[in-house]
Short mmCIF file of C-alpha atoms (C1' of nucleotides) in Angstrom, two decimals:
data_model
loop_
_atom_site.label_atom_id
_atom_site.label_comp_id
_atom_site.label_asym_id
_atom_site.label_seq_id
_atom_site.Cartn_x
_atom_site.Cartn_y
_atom_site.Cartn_z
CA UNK A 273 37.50 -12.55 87.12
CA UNK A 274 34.62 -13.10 88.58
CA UNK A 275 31.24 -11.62 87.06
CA UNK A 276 29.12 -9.79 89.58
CA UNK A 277 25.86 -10.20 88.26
CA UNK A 278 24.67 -12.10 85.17
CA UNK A 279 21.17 -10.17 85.28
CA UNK A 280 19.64 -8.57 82.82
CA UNK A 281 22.47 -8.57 80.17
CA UNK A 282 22.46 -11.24 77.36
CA UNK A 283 25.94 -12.66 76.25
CA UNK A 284 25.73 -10.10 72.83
CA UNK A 285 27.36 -11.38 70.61
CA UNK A 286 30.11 -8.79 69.69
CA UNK A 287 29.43 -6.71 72.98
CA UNK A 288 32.15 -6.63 74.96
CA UNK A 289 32.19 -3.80 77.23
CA UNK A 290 29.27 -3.38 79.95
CA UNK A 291 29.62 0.41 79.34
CA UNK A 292 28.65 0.35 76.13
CA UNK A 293 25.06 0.96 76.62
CA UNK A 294 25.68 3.89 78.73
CA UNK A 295 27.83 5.33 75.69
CA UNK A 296 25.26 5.23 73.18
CA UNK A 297 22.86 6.59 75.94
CA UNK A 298 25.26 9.47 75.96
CA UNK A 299 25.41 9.65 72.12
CA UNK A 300 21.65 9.28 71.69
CA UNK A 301 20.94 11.87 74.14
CA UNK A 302 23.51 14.35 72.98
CA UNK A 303 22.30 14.25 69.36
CA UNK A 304 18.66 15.09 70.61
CA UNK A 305 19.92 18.11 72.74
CA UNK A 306 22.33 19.65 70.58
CA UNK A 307 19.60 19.14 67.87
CA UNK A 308 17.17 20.95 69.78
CA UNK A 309 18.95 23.29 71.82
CA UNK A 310 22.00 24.32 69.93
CA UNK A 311 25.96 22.99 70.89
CA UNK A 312 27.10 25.66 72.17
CA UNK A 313 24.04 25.99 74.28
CA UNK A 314 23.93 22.95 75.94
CA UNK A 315 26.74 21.30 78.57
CA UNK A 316 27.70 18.15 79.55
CA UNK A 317 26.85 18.30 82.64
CA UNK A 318 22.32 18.58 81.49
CA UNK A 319 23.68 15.86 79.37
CA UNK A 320 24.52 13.16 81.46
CA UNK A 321 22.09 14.00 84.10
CA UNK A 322 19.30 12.99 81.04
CA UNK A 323 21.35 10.09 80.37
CA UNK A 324 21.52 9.16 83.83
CA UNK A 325 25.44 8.81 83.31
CA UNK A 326 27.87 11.10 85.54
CA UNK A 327 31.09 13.34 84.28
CA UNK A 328 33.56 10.17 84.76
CA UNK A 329 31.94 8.75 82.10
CA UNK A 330 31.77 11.54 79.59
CA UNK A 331 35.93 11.42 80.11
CA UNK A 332 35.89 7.71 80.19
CA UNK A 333 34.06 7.13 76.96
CA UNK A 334 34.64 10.57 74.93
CA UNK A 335 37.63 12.48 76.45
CA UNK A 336 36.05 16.00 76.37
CA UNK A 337 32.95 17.67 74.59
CA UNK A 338 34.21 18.39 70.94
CA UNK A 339 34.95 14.82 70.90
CA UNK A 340 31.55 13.92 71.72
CA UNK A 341 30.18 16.09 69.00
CA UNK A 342 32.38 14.29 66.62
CA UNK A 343 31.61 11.15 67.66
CA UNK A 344 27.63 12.18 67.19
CA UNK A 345 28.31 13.52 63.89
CA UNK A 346 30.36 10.69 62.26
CA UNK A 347 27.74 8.17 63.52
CA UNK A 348 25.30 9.14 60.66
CA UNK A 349 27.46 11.52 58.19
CA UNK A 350 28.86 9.37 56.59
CA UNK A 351 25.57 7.74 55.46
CA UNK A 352 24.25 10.57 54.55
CA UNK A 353 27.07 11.57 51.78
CA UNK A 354 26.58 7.81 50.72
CA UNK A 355 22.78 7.71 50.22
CA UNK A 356 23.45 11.60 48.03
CA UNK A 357 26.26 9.74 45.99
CA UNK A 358 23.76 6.54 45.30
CA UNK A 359 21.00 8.46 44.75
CA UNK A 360 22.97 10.57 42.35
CA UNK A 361 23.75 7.58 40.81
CA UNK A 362 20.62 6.62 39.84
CA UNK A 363 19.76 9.75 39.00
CA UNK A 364 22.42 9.71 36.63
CA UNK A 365 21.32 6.24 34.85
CA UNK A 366 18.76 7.54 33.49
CA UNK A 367 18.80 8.96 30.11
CA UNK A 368 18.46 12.86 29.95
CA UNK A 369 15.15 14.32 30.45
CA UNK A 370 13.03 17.58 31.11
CA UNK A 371 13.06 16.60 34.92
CA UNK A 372 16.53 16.01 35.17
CA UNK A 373 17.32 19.15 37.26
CA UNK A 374 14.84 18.76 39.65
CA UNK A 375 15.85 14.93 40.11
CA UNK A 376 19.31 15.72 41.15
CA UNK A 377 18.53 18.99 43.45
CA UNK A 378 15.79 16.00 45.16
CA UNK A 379 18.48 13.63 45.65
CA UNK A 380 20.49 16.15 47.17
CA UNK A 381 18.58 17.37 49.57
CA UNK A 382 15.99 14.12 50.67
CA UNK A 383 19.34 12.89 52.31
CA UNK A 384 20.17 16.16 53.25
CA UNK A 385 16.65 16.64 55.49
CA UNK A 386 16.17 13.12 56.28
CA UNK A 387 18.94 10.75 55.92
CA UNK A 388 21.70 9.15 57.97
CA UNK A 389 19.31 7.04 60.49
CA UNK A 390 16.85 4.00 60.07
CA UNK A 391 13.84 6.81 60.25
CA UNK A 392 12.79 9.70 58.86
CA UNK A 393 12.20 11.73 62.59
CA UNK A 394 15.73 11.01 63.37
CA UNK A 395 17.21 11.74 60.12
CA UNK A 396 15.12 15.03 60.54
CA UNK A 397 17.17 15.47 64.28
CA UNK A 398 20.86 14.75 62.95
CA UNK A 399 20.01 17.10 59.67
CA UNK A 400 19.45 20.00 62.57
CA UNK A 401 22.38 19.26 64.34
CA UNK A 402 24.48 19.57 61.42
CA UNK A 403 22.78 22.90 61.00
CA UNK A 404 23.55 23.90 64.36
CA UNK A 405 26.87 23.11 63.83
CA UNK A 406 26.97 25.27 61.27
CA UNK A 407 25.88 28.09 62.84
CA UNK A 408 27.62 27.58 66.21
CA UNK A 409 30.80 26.31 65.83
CA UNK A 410 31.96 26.84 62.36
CA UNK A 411 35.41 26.11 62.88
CA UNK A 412 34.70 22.70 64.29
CA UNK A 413 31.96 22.37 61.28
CA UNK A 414 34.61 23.24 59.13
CA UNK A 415 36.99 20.34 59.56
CA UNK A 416 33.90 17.63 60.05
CA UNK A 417 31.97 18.91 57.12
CA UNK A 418 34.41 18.92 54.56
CA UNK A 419 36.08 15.40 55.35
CA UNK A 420 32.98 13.67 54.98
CA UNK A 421 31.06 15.29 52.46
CA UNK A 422 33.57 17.47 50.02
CA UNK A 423 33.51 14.35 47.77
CA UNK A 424 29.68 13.75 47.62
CA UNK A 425 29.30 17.56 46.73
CA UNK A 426 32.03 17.79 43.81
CA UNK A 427 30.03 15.53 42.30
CA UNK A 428 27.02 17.26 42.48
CA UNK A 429 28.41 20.59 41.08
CA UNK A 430 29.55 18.16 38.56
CA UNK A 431 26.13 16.46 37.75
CA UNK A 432 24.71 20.24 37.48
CA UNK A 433 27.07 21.95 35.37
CA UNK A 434 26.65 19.05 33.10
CA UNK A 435 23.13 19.64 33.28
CA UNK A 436 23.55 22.80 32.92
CA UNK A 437 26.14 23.63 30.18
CA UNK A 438 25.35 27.69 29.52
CA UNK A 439 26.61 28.03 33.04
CA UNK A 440 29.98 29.19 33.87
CA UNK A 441 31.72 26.95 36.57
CA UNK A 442 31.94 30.16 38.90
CA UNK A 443 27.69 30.62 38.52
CA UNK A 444 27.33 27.03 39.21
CA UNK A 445 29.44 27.24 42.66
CA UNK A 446 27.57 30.43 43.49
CA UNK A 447 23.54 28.65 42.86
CA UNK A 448 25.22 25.83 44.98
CA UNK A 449 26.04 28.02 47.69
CA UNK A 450 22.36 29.46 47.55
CA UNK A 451 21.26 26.19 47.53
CA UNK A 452 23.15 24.66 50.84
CA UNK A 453 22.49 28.66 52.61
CA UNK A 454 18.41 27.58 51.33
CA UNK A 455 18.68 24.01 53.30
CA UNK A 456 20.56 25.21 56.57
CA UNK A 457 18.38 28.51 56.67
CA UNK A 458 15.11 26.02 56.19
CA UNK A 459 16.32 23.66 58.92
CA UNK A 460 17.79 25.89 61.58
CA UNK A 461 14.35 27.51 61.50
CA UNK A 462 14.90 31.12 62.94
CA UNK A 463 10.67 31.01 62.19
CA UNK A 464 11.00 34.62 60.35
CA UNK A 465 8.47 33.51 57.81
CA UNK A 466 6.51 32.24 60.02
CA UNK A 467 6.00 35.04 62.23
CA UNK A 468 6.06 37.16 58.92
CA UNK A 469 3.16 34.85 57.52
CA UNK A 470 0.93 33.83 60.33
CA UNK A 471 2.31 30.32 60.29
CA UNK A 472 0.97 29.80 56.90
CA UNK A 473 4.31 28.87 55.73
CA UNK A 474 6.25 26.84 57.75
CA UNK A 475 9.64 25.62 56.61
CA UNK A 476 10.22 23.49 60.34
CA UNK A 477 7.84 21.01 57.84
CA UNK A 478 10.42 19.79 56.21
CA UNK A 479 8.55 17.14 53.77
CA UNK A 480 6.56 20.61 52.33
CA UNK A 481 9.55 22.23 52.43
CA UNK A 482 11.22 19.59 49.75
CA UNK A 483 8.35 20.02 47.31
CA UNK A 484 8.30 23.76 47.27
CA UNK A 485 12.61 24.03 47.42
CA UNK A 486 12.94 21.40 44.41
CA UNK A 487 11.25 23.15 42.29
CA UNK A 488 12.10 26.93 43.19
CA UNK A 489 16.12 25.70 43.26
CA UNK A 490 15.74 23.76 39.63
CA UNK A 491 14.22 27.86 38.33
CA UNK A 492 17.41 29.05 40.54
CA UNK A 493 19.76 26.99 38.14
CA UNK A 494 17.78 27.58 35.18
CA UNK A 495 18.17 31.50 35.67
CA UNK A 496 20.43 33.03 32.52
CA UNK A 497 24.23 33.29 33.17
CA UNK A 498 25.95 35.96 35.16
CA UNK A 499 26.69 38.97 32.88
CA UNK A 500 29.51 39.87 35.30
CA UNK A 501 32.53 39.10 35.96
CA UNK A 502 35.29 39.89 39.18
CA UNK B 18 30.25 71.45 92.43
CA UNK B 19 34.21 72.34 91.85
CA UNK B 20 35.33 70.71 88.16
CA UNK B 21 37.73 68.81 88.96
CA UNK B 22 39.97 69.45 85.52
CA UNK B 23 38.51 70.32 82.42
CA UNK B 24 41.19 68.79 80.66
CA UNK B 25 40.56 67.05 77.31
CA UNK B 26 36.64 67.38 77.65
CA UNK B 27 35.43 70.38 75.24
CA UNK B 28 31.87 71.08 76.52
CA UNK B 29 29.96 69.94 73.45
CA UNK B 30 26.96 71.09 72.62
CA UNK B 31 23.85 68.95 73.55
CA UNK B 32 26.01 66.33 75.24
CA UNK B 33 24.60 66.19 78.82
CA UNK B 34 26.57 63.42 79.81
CA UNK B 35 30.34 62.41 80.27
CA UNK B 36 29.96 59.21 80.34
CA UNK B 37 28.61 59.53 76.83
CA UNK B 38 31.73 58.88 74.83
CA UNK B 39 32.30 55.65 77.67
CA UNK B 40 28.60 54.60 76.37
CA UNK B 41 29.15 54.74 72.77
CA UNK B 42 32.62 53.31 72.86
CA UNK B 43 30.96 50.36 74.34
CA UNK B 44 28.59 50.09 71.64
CA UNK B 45 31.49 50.64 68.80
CA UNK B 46 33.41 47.68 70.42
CA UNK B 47 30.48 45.68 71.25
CA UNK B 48 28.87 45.79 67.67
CA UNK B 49 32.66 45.14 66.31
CA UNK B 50 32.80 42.34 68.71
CA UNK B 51 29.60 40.52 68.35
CA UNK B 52 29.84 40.58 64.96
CA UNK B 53 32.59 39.04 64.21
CA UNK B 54 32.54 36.26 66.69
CA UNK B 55 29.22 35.95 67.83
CA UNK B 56 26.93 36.71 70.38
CA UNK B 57 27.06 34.40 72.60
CA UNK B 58 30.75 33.94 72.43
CA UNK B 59 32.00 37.05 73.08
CA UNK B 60 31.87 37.98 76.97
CA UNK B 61 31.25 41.71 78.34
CA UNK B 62 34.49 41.19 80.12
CA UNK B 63 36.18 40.95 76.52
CA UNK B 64 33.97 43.98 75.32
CA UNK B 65 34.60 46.16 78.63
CA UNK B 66 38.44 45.38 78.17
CA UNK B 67 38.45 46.30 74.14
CA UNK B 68 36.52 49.61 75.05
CA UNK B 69 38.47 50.85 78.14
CA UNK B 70 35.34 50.26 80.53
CA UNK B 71 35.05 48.18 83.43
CA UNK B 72 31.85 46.33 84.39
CA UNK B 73 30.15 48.79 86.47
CA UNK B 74 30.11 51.22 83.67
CA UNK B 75 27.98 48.28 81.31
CA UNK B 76 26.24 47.89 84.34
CA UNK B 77 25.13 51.48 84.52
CA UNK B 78 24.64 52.37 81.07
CA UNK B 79 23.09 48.92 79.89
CA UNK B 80 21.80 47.14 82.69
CA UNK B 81 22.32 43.96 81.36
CA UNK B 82 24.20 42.02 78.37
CA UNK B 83 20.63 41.27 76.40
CA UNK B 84 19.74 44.88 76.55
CA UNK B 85 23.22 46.01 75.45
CA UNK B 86 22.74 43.78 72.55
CA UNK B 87 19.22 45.57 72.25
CA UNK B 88 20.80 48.83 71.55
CA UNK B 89 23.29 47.54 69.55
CA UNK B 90 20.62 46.40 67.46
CA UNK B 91 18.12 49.50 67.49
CA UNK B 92 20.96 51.75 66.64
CA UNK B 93 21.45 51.00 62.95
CA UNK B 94 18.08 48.80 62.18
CA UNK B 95 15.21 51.43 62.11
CA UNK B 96 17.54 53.11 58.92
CA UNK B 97 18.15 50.06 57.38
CA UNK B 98 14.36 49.19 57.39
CA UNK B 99 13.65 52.61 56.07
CA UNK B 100 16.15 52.42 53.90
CA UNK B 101 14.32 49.63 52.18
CA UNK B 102 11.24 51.19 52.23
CA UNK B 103 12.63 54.30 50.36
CA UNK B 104 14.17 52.03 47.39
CA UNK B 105 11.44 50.28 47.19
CA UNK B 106 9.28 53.83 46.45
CA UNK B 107 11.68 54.78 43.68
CA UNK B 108 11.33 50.96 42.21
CA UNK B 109 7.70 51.12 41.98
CA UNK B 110 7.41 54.81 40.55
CA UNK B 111 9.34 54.04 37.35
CA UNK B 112 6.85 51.41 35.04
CA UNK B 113 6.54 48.39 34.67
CA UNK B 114 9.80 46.96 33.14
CA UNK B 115 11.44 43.94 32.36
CA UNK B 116 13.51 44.19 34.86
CA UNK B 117 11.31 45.19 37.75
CA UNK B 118 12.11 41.46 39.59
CA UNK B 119 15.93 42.29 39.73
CA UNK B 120 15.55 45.88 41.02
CA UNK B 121 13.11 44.92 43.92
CA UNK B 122 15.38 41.90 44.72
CA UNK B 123 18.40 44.48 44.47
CA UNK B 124 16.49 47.29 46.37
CA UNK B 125 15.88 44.65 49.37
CA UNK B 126 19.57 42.93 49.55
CA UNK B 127 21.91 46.12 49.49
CA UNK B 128 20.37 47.73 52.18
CA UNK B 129 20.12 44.24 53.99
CA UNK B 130 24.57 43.59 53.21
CA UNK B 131 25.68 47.69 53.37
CA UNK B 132 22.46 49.64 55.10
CA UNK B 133 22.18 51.71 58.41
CA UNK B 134 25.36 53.12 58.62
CA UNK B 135 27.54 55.97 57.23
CA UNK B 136 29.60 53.68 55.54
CA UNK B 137 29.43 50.44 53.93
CA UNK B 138 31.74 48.81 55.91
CA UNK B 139 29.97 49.86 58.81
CA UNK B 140 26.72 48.96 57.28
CA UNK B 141 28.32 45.53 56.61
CA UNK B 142 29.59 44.79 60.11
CA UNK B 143 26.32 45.63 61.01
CA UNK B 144 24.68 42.56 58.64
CA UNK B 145 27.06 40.26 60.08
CA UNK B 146 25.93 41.17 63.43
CA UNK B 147 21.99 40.57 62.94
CA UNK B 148 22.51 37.22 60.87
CA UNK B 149 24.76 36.36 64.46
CA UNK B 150 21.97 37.60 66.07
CA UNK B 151 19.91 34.98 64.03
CA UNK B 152 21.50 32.07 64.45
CA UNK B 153 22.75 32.63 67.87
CA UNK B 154 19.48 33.56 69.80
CA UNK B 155 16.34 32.91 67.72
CA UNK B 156 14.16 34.07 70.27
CA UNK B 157 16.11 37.43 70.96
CA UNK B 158 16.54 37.78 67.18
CA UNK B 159 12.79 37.05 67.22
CA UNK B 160 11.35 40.10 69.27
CA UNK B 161 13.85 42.52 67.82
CA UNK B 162 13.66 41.76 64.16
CA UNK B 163 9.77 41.28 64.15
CA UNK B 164 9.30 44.80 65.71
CA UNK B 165 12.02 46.43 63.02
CA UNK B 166 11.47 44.71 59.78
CA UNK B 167 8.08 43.05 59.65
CA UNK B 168 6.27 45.77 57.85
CA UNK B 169 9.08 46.48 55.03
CA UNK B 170 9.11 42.87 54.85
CA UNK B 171 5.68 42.87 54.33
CA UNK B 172 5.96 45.26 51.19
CA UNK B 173 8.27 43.73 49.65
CA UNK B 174 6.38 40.41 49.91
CA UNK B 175 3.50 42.54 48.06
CA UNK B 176 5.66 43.88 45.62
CA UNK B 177 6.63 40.73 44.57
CA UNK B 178 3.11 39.51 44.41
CA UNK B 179 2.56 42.05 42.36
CA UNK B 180 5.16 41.72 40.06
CA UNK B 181 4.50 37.85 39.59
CA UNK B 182 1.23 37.29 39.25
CA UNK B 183 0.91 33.48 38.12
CA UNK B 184 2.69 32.98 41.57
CA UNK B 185 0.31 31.72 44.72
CA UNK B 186 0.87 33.44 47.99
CA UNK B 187 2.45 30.87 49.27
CA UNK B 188 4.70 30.36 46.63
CA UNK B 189 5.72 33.80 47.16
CA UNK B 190 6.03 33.42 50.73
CA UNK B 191 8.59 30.31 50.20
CA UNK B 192 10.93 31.77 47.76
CA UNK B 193 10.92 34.97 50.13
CA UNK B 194 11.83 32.39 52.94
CA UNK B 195 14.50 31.31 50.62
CA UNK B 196 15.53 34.45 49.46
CA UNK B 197 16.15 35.20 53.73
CA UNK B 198 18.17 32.04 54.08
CA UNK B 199 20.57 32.95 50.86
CA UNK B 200 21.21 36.31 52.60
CA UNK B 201 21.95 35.09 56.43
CA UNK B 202 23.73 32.16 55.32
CA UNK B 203 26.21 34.12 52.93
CA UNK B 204 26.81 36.82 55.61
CA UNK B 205 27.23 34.34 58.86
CA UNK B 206 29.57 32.93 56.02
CA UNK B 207 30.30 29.36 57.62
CA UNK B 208 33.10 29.07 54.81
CA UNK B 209 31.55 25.34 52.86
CA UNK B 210 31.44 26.47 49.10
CA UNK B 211 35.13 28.39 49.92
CA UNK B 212 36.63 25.01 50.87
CA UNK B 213 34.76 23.47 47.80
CA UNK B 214 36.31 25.49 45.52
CA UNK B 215 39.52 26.68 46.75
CA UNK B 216 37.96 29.96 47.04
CA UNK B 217 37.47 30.46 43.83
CA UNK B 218 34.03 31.55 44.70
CA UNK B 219 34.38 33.60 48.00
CA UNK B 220 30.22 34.98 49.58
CA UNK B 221 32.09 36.88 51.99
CA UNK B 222 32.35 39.50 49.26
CA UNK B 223 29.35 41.02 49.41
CA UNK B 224 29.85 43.53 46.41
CA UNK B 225 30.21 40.33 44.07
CA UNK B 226 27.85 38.62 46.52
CA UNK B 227 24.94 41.09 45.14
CA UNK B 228 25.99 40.76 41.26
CA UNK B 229 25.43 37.10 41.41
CA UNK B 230 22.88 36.86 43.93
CA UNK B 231 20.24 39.42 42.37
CA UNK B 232 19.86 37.83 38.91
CA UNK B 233 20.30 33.82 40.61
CA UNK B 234 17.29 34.94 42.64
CA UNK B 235 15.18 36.43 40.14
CA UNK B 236 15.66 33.36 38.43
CA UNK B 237 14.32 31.50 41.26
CA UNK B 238 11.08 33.45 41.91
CA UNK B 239 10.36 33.14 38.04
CA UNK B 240 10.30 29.44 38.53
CA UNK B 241 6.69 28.22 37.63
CA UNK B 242 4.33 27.80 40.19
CA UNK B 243 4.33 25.16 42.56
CA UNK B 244 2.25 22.43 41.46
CA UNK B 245 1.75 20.95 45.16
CA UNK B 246 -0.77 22.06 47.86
CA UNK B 247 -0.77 20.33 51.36
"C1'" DG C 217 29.30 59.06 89.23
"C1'" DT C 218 33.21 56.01 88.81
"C1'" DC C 219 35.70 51.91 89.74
"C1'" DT C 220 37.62 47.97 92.57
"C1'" DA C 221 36.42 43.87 94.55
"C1'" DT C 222 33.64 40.11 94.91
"C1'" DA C 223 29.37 37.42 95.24
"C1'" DG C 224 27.05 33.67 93.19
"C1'" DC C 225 26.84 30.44 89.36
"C1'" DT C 226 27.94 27.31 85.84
"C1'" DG C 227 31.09 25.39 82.82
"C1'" DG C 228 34.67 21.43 81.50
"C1'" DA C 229 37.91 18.43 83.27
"C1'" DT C 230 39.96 15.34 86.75
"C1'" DA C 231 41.83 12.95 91.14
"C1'" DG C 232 41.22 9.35 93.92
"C1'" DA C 233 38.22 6.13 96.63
"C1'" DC C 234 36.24 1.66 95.87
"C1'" DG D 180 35.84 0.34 85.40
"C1'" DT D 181 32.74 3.29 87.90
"C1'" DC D 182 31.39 7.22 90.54
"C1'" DT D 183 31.78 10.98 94.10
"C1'" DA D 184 33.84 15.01 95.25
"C1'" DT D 185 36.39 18.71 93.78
"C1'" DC D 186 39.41 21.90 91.09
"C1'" DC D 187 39.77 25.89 88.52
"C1'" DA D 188 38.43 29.05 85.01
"C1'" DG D 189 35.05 31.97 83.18
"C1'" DC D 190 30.68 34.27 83.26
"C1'" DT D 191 27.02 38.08 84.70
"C1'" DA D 192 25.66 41.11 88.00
"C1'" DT D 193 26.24 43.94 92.08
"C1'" DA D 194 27.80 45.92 96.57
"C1'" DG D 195 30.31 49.35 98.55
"C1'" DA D 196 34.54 52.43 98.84
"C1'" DC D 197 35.87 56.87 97.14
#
DNA sequence: GTCTATAGCTGGATAGAC
DNA sequence: GTCTATCCAGCTATAGAC
């Protein structure tokens, strides 16, 4: 075989394919559009022509579009449920305190907003796109969610019923469920509040939005047990 | 102008129209429609098939698919707005009481989960249709929830002031964000905290939904104030 | 006024040249 | 391996027969 051109692309060391710039092009730009626009609301075809990379390749490389969306969502979940279980962790480690609450709601949701990538902007990106996910397709979301972060999240309804010992395991699922409807609510950002508020609050910031939701969520947990039972 | 039967078609009072019944059946299966699979997903096609009606009928009733969903909406969300306005009256007359938190909370989440209907079903369908609306088209969902529910909303936001004074404005104005994201998220129902507990705990029960959800949120807007400003 | 037929697009997926 | 050209299904909206 002989090699057309050696131009412009080093001998990488475990690069083998050519095309595999073009498929993290496709990756890259996917997560920024489905991020921004929705999945549902955005085709392969806008896609690649951002890319610069045509349909062929989109088959090639990914085989059809829910593949793509899994293959953009496994390149940072997995991360993310790592960085909750080590921060939990540490969390953990440390001996019980007045704070402890707050601590592991924080660790919970820092990875949750900005996680999963080497910065915080594109953490921020991939935390939407789960969100969208969510919201769009939640039968895809379904099956993706729950394979990569079911574990990370038994442990935290762990972590807080310890904390929490008054509470009935049934009142601890149902604050947990506030608390992950609080996070994709915050980062979808349907902008109710801020239309209802003038723009004074605005969750789309999400580094605000952690220091107002830690503490809210910890008086959340904190609130008496459910006198009711069905 | 000969009839040309008048099978089948008592003259009813102040109905002008034949087409009427066409119009409202498209409504019926359009609201059943959209809100169980989404906006965006379901076609008029699949709507004009369900209800008997063939496209030229949307055409001529609705003009488009964005003002059918218009309708849809206006039908049922004045009365649910009002609806909250009136429990919120009968709240505020009685005095001051320990309880006050849970009752406003209680007097803006029933109407928001069972309002604007004749029944709750109905009035249920209907909640799962706006928090589709929500999530599927934020800038529809925009324009027609601002118009609707921005002054209740308003009130309420007041209200709560009122009840909590140690609370800043914007303190209130986040845990009313939150208390928004709690309520779409557990009607869209995207199904996470049933596969984390083997559906032990099940939001898309709204009846049990409120019994836990009133006093967990109380709980969270009696959290102490936010000791944070940016 | 009602409906059949279709225009005009856009989507995902793919065949086949090179 | 890569890309052009195309298939086919589905959508909204509308023209035109009756």
């Amino acid at each position: 075989m002989v090699q057309k051109s050696a131009l412009a692309r080093p001998p990488a060391s475990g690069m083998a394919k050519a095309g595999e710039a073009t498929r993290q092009a496709i990756i890259d730009t996917a997560e920024k559009m489905f991020s921004d626009q929705g999945i549902t609301a955005v085709s392969l075809r806008s896609i690649l022509a951002e890319a610069g990379a045509n349909t062929a390749a989109a088959h090639y490389h990914f085989g059809s579009k829910e593949n793509l969306i899994a293959e953009v969502f496994a390149r940072r979940a997995k991360r993310v449920a790592d960085e909750r279980m080590d921060r939990l962790g540490e969390v953990l480690k440390r001996d019980d305190d007045a704070t402890l609450l707050e601590e592991i709601i924080r660790a919970f949701i820092e990875p949750g907003f900005f996680g999963g990538a080497d910065t915080r902007e594109a953490g921020e990106q991939f935390a939407r796109l789960r969100a969208r996910l969510t919201t769009d397709d939640s039968e895809l979301a379904g099956r993706l969610l729950s394979d990569v972060f079911d574990e990370s999240s038994h442990r935290y309804m762990k972590a807080l019923s310890d904390a929490l010992p008054d509470l009935s395991k049934i009142d601890v699922q149902w604050r947990f469920h506030a608390l992950l409807g609080v996070m994709v609510y915050t980062v979808t950002g349907p902008g109710r509040i801020q239309s209802l508020t003038d723009n004074a609050c605005d969750p789309s910031d999400l580094h605000t939005a952690v220091e107002h939701l830690v503490p809210t969520l910890a008086g959340m947990f904190r609130a008496p047990p459910t006198l009711f039972t069905t």
